[in-house]
PDB file of C-alpha atoms in Angstrom:
ATOM      1  CA  UNK A 234      31.364 -22.414   0.134  1.00 91.00           C
ATOM      2  CA  UNK A 235      27.999 -24.035   0.071  1.00 97.00           C
ATOM      3  CA  UNK A 236      27.062 -21.411  -3.124  1.00 98.00           C
ATOM      4  CA  UNK A 237      30.842 -21.359  -4.745  1.00 97.00           C
ATOM      5  CA  UNK A 238      30.150 -20.166  -8.539  1.00 95.00           C
ATOM      6  CA  UNK A 239      26.864 -19.326  -7.885  1.00 98.00           C
ATOM      7  CA  UNK A 240      25.236 -15.991  -9.293  1.00 98.00           C
ATOM      8  CA  UNK A 241      22.248 -15.119  -6.769  1.00 99.00           C
ATOM      9  CA  UNK A 242      19.607 -12.004  -7.339  1.00 99.00           C
ATOM     10  CA  UNK A 243      17.857 -10.415  -3.966  1.00 99.00           C
ATOM     11  CA  UNK A 244      14.946  -8.069  -4.268  1.00 98.00           C
ATOM     12  CA  UNK A 245      14.395  -5.681  -1.638  1.00 98.00           C
ATOM     13  CA  UNK A 246      18.157  -5.981  -0.485  1.00 98.00           C
ATOM     14  CA  UNK A 247      19.262  -2.584   0.479  1.00 98.00           C
ATOM     15  CA  UNK A 248      18.418  -3.012   4.144  1.00 97.00           C
ATOM     16  CA  UNK A 249      16.685  -5.442   6.971  1.00 97.00           C
ATOM     17  CA  UNK A 250      16.065  -9.333   6.049  1.00 98.00           C
ATOM     18  CA  UNK A 251      17.241  -8.694   2.335  1.00 98.00           C
ATOM     19  CA  UNK A 252      20.431  -7.163   3.167  1.00 98.00           C
ATOM     20  CA  UNK A 253      21.091  -9.974   5.694  1.00 98.00           C
ATOM     21  CA  UNK A 254      20.328 -12.620   3.011  1.00 98.00           C
ATOM     22  CA  UNK A 255      22.424 -11.056  -0.092  1.00 98.00           C
ATOM     23  CA  UNK A 256      25.862 -10.633   2.973  1.00 98.00           C
ATOM     24  CA  UNK A 257      25.014 -14.448   4.076  1.00 98.00           C
ATOM     25  CA  UNK A 258      24.951 -15.497   0.021  1.00 98.00           C
ATOM     26  CA  UNK A 259      28.051 -13.982  -0.622  1.00 98.00           C
ATOM     27  CA  UNK A 260      29.622 -15.488   2.708  1.00 98.00           C
ATOM     28  CA  UNK A 261      28.699 -18.725   0.864  1.00 98.00           C
ATOM     29  CA  UNK A 262      30.531 -17.999  -2.527  1.00 98.00           C
ATOM     30  CA  UNK A 263      28.035 -16.484  -4.522  1.00 98.00           C
ATOM     31  CA  UNK A 264      28.071 -13.107  -6.536  1.00 98.00           C
ATOM     32  CA  UNK A 265      24.760 -11.311  -5.579  1.00 99.00           C
ATOM     33  CA  UNK A 266      22.502  -8.847  -7.600  1.00 98.00           C
ATOM     34  CA  UNK A 267      21.124  -6.607  -5.068  1.00 98.00           C
ATOM     35  CA  UNK A 268      17.814  -4.690  -6.115  1.00 98.00           C
ATOM     36  CA  UNK A 269      16.158  -1.663  -4.752  1.00 98.00           C
ATOM     37  CA  UNK A 270      13.414   0.757  -5.387  1.00 98.00           C
ATOM     38  CA  UNK A 271      14.366   3.736  -3.887  1.00 96.00           C
ATOM     39  CA  UNK A 272      17.454   3.655  -1.692  1.00 97.00           C
ATOM     40  CA  UNK A 273      20.376   3.736  -3.714  1.00 98.00           C
ATOM     41  CA  UNK A 274      22.622   4.469  -1.005  1.00 98.00           C
ATOM     42  CA  UNK A 275      21.411   1.586   0.993  1.00 98.00           C
ATOM     43  CA  UNK A 276      22.048  -0.729  -1.839  1.00 98.00           C
ATOM     44  CA  UNK A 277      25.561   0.990  -2.368  1.00 98.00           C
ATOM     45  CA  UNK A 278      26.244  -0.148   1.057  1.00 98.00           C
ATOM     46  CA  UNK A 279      25.528  -3.438   0.624  1.00 98.00           C
ATOM     47  CA  UNK A 280      27.277  -4.029  -2.507  1.00 98.00           C
ATOM     48  CA  UNK A 281      30.169  -2.871  -0.682  1.00 98.00           C
ATOM     49  CA  UNK A 282      29.883  -5.721   2.107  1.00 98.00           C
ATOM     50  CA  UNK A 283      29.438  -8.418  -0.427  1.00 98.00           C
ATOM     51  CA  UNK A 284      32.489  -7.173  -2.174  1.00 98.00           C
ATOM     52  CA  UNK A 285      34.376  -7.011   0.896  1.00 98.00           C
ATOM     53  CA  UNK A 286      33.570 -10.946   1.111  1.00 98.00           C
ATOM     54  CA  UNK A 287      35.900 -10.915  -2.220  1.00 98.00           C
ATOM     55  CA  UNK A 288      32.165 -11.097  -4.252  1.00 98.00           C
ATOM     56  CA  UNK A 289      30.922  -9.627  -7.476  1.00 98.00           C
ATOM     57  CA  UNK A 290      27.935  -7.053  -6.663  1.00 98.00           C
ATOM     58  CA  UNK A 291      25.704  -5.291  -8.868  1.00 98.00           C
ATOM     59  CA  UNK A 292      22.999  -2.791  -7.414  1.00 98.00           C
ATOM     60  CA  UNK A 293      20.004  -3.013  -9.707  1.00 98.00           C
ATOM     61  CA  UNK A 294      16.944  -0.589  -9.498  1.00 98.00           C
ATOM     62  CA  UNK A 295      13.270  -1.814 -10.186  1.00 98.00           C
ATOM     63  CA  UNK A 296       9.887  -1.945  -9.201  1.00 98.00           C
ATOM     64  CA  UNK A 297       8.794  -5.656  -8.976  1.00 98.00           C
ATOM     65  CA  UNK A 298       5.314  -4.889  -9.423  1.00 98.00           C
ATOM     66  CA  UNK A 299       6.233  -3.884 -13.005  1.00 98.00           C
ATOM     67  CA  UNK A 300       7.127  -6.536 -15.755  1.00 98.00           C
ATOM     68  CA  UNK A 301       9.232  -4.316 -18.002  1.00 98.00           C
ATOM     69  CA  UNK A 302      11.388  -3.440 -14.931  1.00 98.00           C
ATOM     70  CA  UNK A 303      11.385  -6.892 -13.669  1.00 98.00           C
ATOM     71  CA  UNK A 304      12.601  -7.879 -17.253  1.00 98.00           C
ATOM     72  CA  UNK A 305      15.192  -5.226 -17.089  1.00 98.00           C
ATOM     73  CA  UNK A 306      16.651  -6.171 -13.768  1.00 98.00           C
ATOM     74  CA  UNK A 307      17.074  -9.594 -14.816  1.00 98.00           C
ATOM     75  CA  UNK A 308      18.892  -8.869 -18.091  1.00 98.00           C
ATOM     76  CA  UNK A 309      21.188  -6.602 -16.076  1.00 98.00           C
ATOM     77  CA  UNK A 310      22.397  -9.645 -13.912  1.00 98.00           C
ATOM     78  CA  UNK A 311      22.593 -11.733 -16.477  1.00 98.00           C
ATOM     79  CA  UNK A 312      25.099  -9.094 -18.381  1.00 98.00           C
ATOM     80  CA  UNK A 313      26.925  -8.679 -14.985  1.00 98.00           C
ATOM     81  CA  UNK A 314      27.198 -11.464 -13.411  1.00 98.00           C
ATOM     82  CA  UNK A 315      25.550 -14.280 -15.430  1.00 98.00           C
ATOM     83  CA  UNK A 316      22.606 -16.076 -15.458  1.00 98.00           C
ATOM     84  CA  UNK A 317      21.007 -16.333 -11.950  1.00 98.00           C
ATOM     85  CA  UNK A 318      21.422 -19.560  -9.972  1.00 98.00           C
ATOM     86  CA  UNK A 319      19.273 -18.248  -6.844  1.00 98.00           C
ATOM     87  CA  UNK A 320      16.377 -15.786  -6.542  1.00 99.00           C
ATOM     88  CA  UNK A 321      15.310 -14.654  -3.135  1.00 99.00           C
ATOM     89  CA  UNK A 322      11.638 -12.680  -3.425  1.00 98.00           C
ATOM     90  CA  UNK A 323      12.226 -10.737  -0.439  1.00 98.00           C
ATOM     91  CA  UNK A 324      10.759  -7.101  -1.316  1.00 98.00           C
ATOM     92  CA  UNK A 325       7.399  -6.277   0.671  1.00 97.00           C
ATOM     93  CA  UNK A 326       5.830  -3.618   1.806  1.00 97.00           C
ATOM     94  CA  UNK A 327       3.301  -3.956   5.003  1.00 95.00           C
ATOM     95  CA  UNK A 328       1.461  -0.505   5.644  1.00 95.00           C
ATOM     96  CA  UNK A 329      -0.903  -0.805   8.674  1.00 93.00           C
ATOM     97  CA  UNK A 330      -4.396  -0.146   8.067  1.00 96.00           C
ATOM     98  CA  UNK A 331      -7.555  -0.653   9.761  1.00 97.00           C
ATOM     99  CA  UNK A 332     -10.186  -2.954   7.641  1.00 98.00           C
ATOM    100  CA  UNK A 333     -12.933  -1.036   7.492  1.00 98.00           C
ATOM    101  CA  UNK A 334     -10.905   2.021   5.980  1.00 97.00           C
ATOM    102  CA  UNK A 335      -8.730   0.015   3.430  1.00 98.00           C
ATOM    103  CA  UNK A 336      -8.587   2.155   0.593  1.00 98.00           C
ATOM    104  CA  UNK A 337      -8.580  -0.079  -2.665  1.00 98.00           C
ATOM    105  CA  UNK A 338      -5.386   1.660  -4.073  1.00 98.00           C
ATOM    106  CA  UNK A 339      -3.594   0.197  -0.482  1.00 98.00           C
ATOM    107  CA  UNK A 340      -4.813  -3.276  -1.233  1.00 98.00           C
ATOM    108  CA  UNK A 341      -3.622  -3.235  -5.078  1.00 98.00           C
ATOM    109  CA  UNK A 342      -0.474  -1.560  -3.820  1.00 98.00           C
ATOM    110  CA  UNK A 343      -0.019  -4.401  -1.445  1.00 98.00           C
ATOM    111  CA  UNK A 344      -0.822  -7.327  -3.897  1.00 98.00           C
ATOM    112  CA  UNK A 345       1.095  -5.706  -6.592  1.00 98.00           C
ATOM    113  CA  UNK A 346       4.568  -5.756  -4.496  1.00 98.00           C
ATOM    114  CA  UNK A 347       4.185  -9.051  -2.362  1.00 98.00           C
ATOM    115  CA  UNK A 348       2.421 -11.338  -4.525  1.00 98.00           C
ATOM    116  CA  UNK A 349       2.821  -9.933  -8.358  1.00 98.00           C
ATOM    117  CA  UNK A 350       6.260  -9.181  -7.829  1.00 98.00           C
ATOM    118  CA  UNK A 351       6.984 -12.505  -6.840  1.00 98.00           C
ATOM    119  CA  UNK A 352       5.258 -13.980  -9.579  1.00 98.00           C
ATOM    120  CA  UNK A 353       7.057 -11.654 -11.865  1.00 99.00           C
ATOM    121  CA  UNK A 354      10.529 -11.901 -10.440  1.00 99.00           C
ATOM    122  CA  UNK A 355      10.266 -15.575 -10.479  1.00 99.00           C
ATOM    123  CA  UNK A 356       8.978 -15.979 -13.908  1.00 98.00           C
ATOM    124  CA  UNK A 357      11.817 -13.672 -15.136  1.00 98.00           C
ATOM    125  CA  UNK A 358      14.538 -15.584 -13.362  1.00 98.00           C
ATOM    126  CA  UNK A 359      13.317 -19.113 -14.108  1.00 98.00           C
ATOM    127  CA  UNK A 360      13.096 -18.211 -17.858  1.00 98.00           C
ATOM    128  CA  UNK A 361      17.015 -16.953 -17.616  1.00 98.00           C
ATOM    129  CA  UNK A 362      17.624 -20.311 -15.744  1.00 98.00           C
ATOM    130  CA  UNK A 363      16.038 -22.435 -17.936  1.00 98.00           C
ATOM    131  CA  UNK A 364      17.622 -20.700 -21.002  1.00 98.00           C
ATOM    132  CA  UNK A 365      21.085 -21.218 -19.522  1.00 98.00           C
ATOM    133  CA  UNK A 366      20.120 -24.927 -19.169  1.00 97.00           C
ATOM    134  CA  UNK A 367      21.003 -24.860 -15.423  1.00 93.00           C
ATOM    135  CA  UNK A 368      19.045 -25.673 -12.290  1.00 97.00           C
ATOM    136  CA  UNK A 369      18.294 -23.166  -9.701  1.00 98.00           C
ATOM    137  CA  UNK A 370      16.936 -22.543  -6.485  1.00 99.00           C
ATOM    138  CA  UNK A 371      13.952 -19.877  -5.921  1.00 99.00           C
ATOM    139  CA  UNK A 372      13.205 -18.721  -2.204  1.00 99.00           C
ATOM    140  CA  UNK A 373      10.064 -16.454  -1.297  1.00 98.00           C
ATOM    141  CA  UNK A 374       9.716 -14.823   1.751  1.00 98.00           C
ATOM    142  CA  UNK A 375       5.945 -15.098   3.467  1.00 98.00           C
ATOM    143  CA  UNK A 376       5.255 -14.432   7.005  1.00 96.00           C
ATOM    144  CA  UNK A 377       3.496 -15.781  10.060  1.00 94.00           C
ATOM    145  CA  UNK A 378       0.897 -13.070   8.860  1.00 94.00           C
ATOM    146  CA  UNK A 379      -0.305 -15.649   6.980  1.00 95.00           C
ATOM    147  CA  UNK A 380      -2.566 -16.770  10.238  1.00 94.00           C
ATOM    148  CA  UNK A 381      -4.253 -12.980   9.830  1.00 94.00           C
ATOM    149  CA  UNK A 382      -3.518  -9.397  11.100  1.00 92.00           C
ATOM    150  CA  UNK A 383      -6.323  -7.306  11.977  1.00 95.00           C
ATOM    151  CA  UNK A 384      -4.313  -4.310  10.301  1.00 93.00           C
ATOM    152  CA  UNK A 385      -2.779  -6.275   7.649  1.00 96.00           C
ATOM    153  CA  UNK A 386      -5.744  -7.934   5.888  1.00 98.00           C
ATOM    154  CA  UNK A 387      -4.117  -7.056   2.305  1.00 98.00           C
ATOM    155  CA  UNK A 388      -0.763  -8.181   3.738  1.00 97.00           C
ATOM    156  CA  UNK A 389      -2.262 -11.161   5.229  1.00 98.00           C
ATOM    157  CA  UNK A 390      -3.935 -12.338   1.726  1.00 98.00           C
ATOM    158  CA  UNK A 391      -0.768 -11.609   0.017  1.00 98.00           C
ATOM    159  CA  UNK A 392       2.078 -13.425   1.790  1.00 98.00           C
ATOM    160  CA  UNK A 393      -0.918 -16.251   1.958  1.00 98.00           C
ATOM    161  CA  UNK A 394      -0.738 -15.948  -1.857  1.00 98.00           C
ATOM    162  CA  UNK A 395       3.044 -16.150  -1.887  1.00 98.00           C
ATOM    163  CA  UNK A 396       2.706 -19.824  -0.331  1.00 98.00           C
ATOM    164  CA  UNK A 397      -0.075 -20.881  -2.859  1.00 98.00           C
ATOM    165  CA  UNK A 398       2.420 -19.424  -5.691  1.00 98.00           C
ATOM    166  CA  UNK A 399       5.359 -21.074  -4.210  1.00 98.00           C
ATOM    167  CA  UNK A 400       4.130 -24.686  -4.012  1.00 98.00           C
ATOM    168  CA  UNK A 401       2.303 -24.082  -7.581  1.00 98.00           C
ATOM    169  CA  UNK A 402       5.549 -22.913  -8.835  1.00 98.00           C
ATOM    170  CA  UNK A 403       7.289 -25.918  -7.491  1.00 99.00           C
ATOM    171  CA  UNK A 404       5.465 -28.078  -9.771  1.00 98.00           C
ATOM    172  CA  UNK A 405       5.742 -26.071 -12.515  1.00 98.00           C
ATOM    173  CA  UNK A 406       9.559 -25.875 -12.456  1.00 99.00           C
ATOM    174  CA  UNK A 407      10.109 -29.458 -11.072  1.00 98.00           C
ATOM    175  CA  UNK A 408      11.003 -30.677 -14.532  1.00 98.00           C
ATOM    176  CA  UNK A 409      13.628 -28.099 -15.148  1.00 98.00           C
ATOM    177  CA  UNK A 410      15.204 -28.784 -11.978  1.00 98.00           C
ATOM    178  CA  UNK A 411      13.976 -25.855 -10.222  1.00 99.00           C
ATOM    179  CA  UNK A 412      13.385 -25.699  -6.368  1.00 99.00           C
ATOM    180  CA  UNK A 413      10.699 -23.289  -5.236  1.00 99.00           C
ATOM    181  CA  UNK A 414      10.739 -22.512  -1.228  1.00 98.00           C
ATOM    182  CA  UNK A 415       9.252 -20.252   1.312  1.00 98.00           C
ATOM    183  CA  UNK A 416      10.050 -18.658   4.389  1.00 98.00           C
ATOM    184  CA  UNK A 417       7.506 -17.265   7.041  1.00 98.00           C
ATOM    185  CA  UNK A 418       9.528 -14.973   9.345  1.00 97.00           C
ATOM    186  CA  UNK A 419       7.635 -14.058  12.700  1.00 95.00           C
ATOM    187  CA  UNK A 420       8.707 -10.680  14.544  1.00 95.00           C
ATOM    188  CA  UNK A 421      11.978  -9.473  13.210  1.00 95.00           C
ATOM    189  CA  UNK A 422      13.946  -6.719  14.392  1.00 92.00           C
ATOM    190  CA  UNK A 423      13.701  -4.615  11.212  1.00 90.00           C
ATOM    191  CA  UNK A 424      12.169  -1.231  10.515  1.00 80.00           C
ATOM    192  CA  UNK A 425       9.152  -3.055   8.752  1.00 82.00           C
ATOM    193  CA  UNK A 426       7.608  -3.878  12.359  1.00 81.00           C
ATOM    194  CA  UNK A 427       8.296  -0.240  13.502  1.00 82.00           C
ATOM    195  CA  UNK A 428       6.054   1.366  10.856  1.00 77.00           C
ATOM    196  CA  UNK A 429       2.590   1.687  13.254  1.00 75.00           C
ATOM    197  CA  UNK A 430       3.802   0.063  16.108  1.00 80.00           C
ATOM    198  CA  UNK A 431       6.040   1.726  19.379  1.00 89.00           C
ATOM    199  CA  UNK A 432       8.662   0.268  20.933  1.00 90.00           C
ATOM    200  CA  UNK A 433       7.032  -0.478  23.734  1.00 89.00           C
ATOM    201  CA  UNK A 434       4.405  -2.469  21.661  1.00 90.00           C
ATOM    202  CA  UNK A 435       6.983  -4.616  19.426  1.00 92.00           C
ATOM    203  CA  UNK A 436       8.933  -5.286  23.274  1.00 92.00           C
ATOM    204  CA  UNK A 437       5.466  -6.695  24.393  1.00 93.00           C
ATOM    205  CA  UNK A 438       5.327  -8.766  21.348  1.00 89.00           C
ATOM    206  CA  UNK A 439       8.649  -9.991  21.558  1.00 93.00           C
ATOM    207  CA  UNK A 440       8.019 -11.480  25.449  1.00 94.00           C
ATOM    208  CA  UNK A 441       4.841 -13.330  24.018  1.00 94.00           C
ATOM    209  CA  UNK A 442       7.067 -15.421  21.954  1.00 96.00           C
ATOM    210  CA  UNK A 443       7.523 -18.839  23.765  1.00 96.00           C
ATOM    211  CA  UNK A 444      11.792 -18.157  23.155  1.00 97.00           C
ATOM    212  CA  UNK A 445      11.394 -14.627  24.439  1.00 95.00           C
ATOM    213  CA  UNK A 446      12.529 -12.271  21.951  1.00 95.00           C
ATOM    214  CA  UNK A 447      12.332 -11.156  18.354  1.00 94.00           C
ATOM    215  CA  UNK A 448      14.182 -12.963  15.172  1.00 95.00           C
ATOM    216  CA  UNK A 449      17.385 -11.194  14.090  1.00 96.00           C
ATOM    217  CA  UNK A 450      17.631 -10.509  10.209  1.00 97.00           C
ATOM    218  CA  UNK A 451      20.632 -13.343   9.987  1.00 98.00           C
ATOM    219  CA  UNK A 452      18.461 -16.149  11.467  1.00 98.00           C
ATOM    220  CA  UNK A 453      16.491 -15.554   8.371  1.00 98.00           C
ATOM    221  CA  UNK A 454      19.202 -15.280   6.055  1.00 98.00           C
ATOM    222  CA  UNK A 455      20.836 -18.710   7.395  1.00 98.00           C
ATOM    223  CA  UNK A 456      17.247 -20.603   6.451  1.00 98.00           C
ATOM    224  CA  UNK A 457      17.731 -18.910   3.087  1.00 98.00           C
ATOM    225  CA  UNK A 458      21.240 -20.291   2.334  1.00 98.00           C
ATOM    226  CA  UNK A 459      20.183 -23.633   3.457  1.00 98.00           C
ATOM    227  CA  UNK A 460      17.444 -23.377   1.129  1.00 98.00           C
ATOM    228  CA  UNK A 461      19.335 -22.237  -1.740  1.00 98.00           C
ATOM    229  CA  UNK A 462      22.142 -24.354  -1.360  1.00 98.00           C
ATOM    230  CA  UNK A 463      22.365 -28.271  -2.313  1.00 97.00           C
ATOM    231  CA  UNK A 464      21.682 -29.188   1.775  1.00 98.00           C
ATOM    232  CA  UNK A 465      17.996 -28.736   0.560  1.00 98.00           C
ATOM    233  CA  UNK A 466      18.536 -30.090  -2.933  1.00 98.00           C
ATOM    234  CA  UNK A 467      15.109 -32.441  -1.985  1.00 98.00           C
ATOM    235  CA  UNK A 468      12.967 -29.976  -0.624  1.00 98.00           C
ATOM    236  CA  UNK A 469      10.651 -28.253  -3.177  1.00 98.00           C
ATOM    237  CA  UNK A 470       7.235 -26.603  -2.452  1.00 98.00           C
ATOM    238  CA  UNK A 471       7.858 -26.312   1.403  1.00 98.00           C
ATOM    239  CA  UNK A 472       7.357 -23.476   4.001  1.00 98.00           C
ATOM    240  CA  UNK A 473       9.898 -23.281   6.661  1.00 98.00           C
ATOM    241  CA  UNK A 474       8.487 -21.196   9.583  1.00 97.00           C
ATOM    242  CA  UNK A 475      11.099 -19.022  11.757  1.00 97.00           C
ATOM    243  CA  UNK A 476       9.211 -17.298  14.649  1.00 96.00           C
ATOM    244  CA  UNK A 477      10.639 -18.744  17.779  1.00 97.00           C
ATOM    245  CA  UNK A 478       7.445 -20.498  18.400  1.00 96.00           C
ATOM    246  CA  UNK A 479       4.965 -17.546  18.030  1.00 94.00           C
ATOM    247  CA  UNK A 480       3.167 -19.777  15.533  1.00 89.00           C
ATOM    248  CA  UNK A 481       2.995 -23.183  14.621  1.00 87.00           C
ATOM    249  CA  UNK A 482       1.591 -24.876  11.575  1.00 77.00           C
TER     250      UNK A 482
END
């Protein structure tokens, strides 16, 4: 129970990696705020899993790219569960587009959710941590796409930005005893890689991974738990790749 009596907020937690992280944090003793945008049923199911582990849960609808909604989301978690000790910036979007046809509105949407959203949520959560006078941990979800993705120029740029954001926030928040780290998942068995790819294409990509398979969401979640816990108490500003050897930096 490495996170006993802790409060965590996970964005985009209604499915996939976010859902796995929310449940893993609860398994280690945390009460969890579950953010979602447009799938209340999925969020409710995750909340049920958290409560089934004996922890408290609240679902909070909110667009992470909108400051007022982020502020309301954090305020709702504080009111229901208490000030957050842990934030996991997981919410993200990855529409596939060819670079020469990439519209400005799609660029703005991806950067707004993935990068601006991570900033807004981290700022709001950190303010709550500082106001409560307690240390904390922020875990940002980057991606192995920081090396480049031909159909995801906007996505690659946003996730590279998350890495820069992580390092700069680690320095800015260290005096407040708030650690900031990031995880870069590779190909993971969720809905996300299935947007714009066939099952055959995904299977072919998985075979190219040195360990011979794609990651499971729980494998990403276990790293998030580690970074959120005191086991990583001397780590800040770091990026951990979880990709089976597909990309080494």
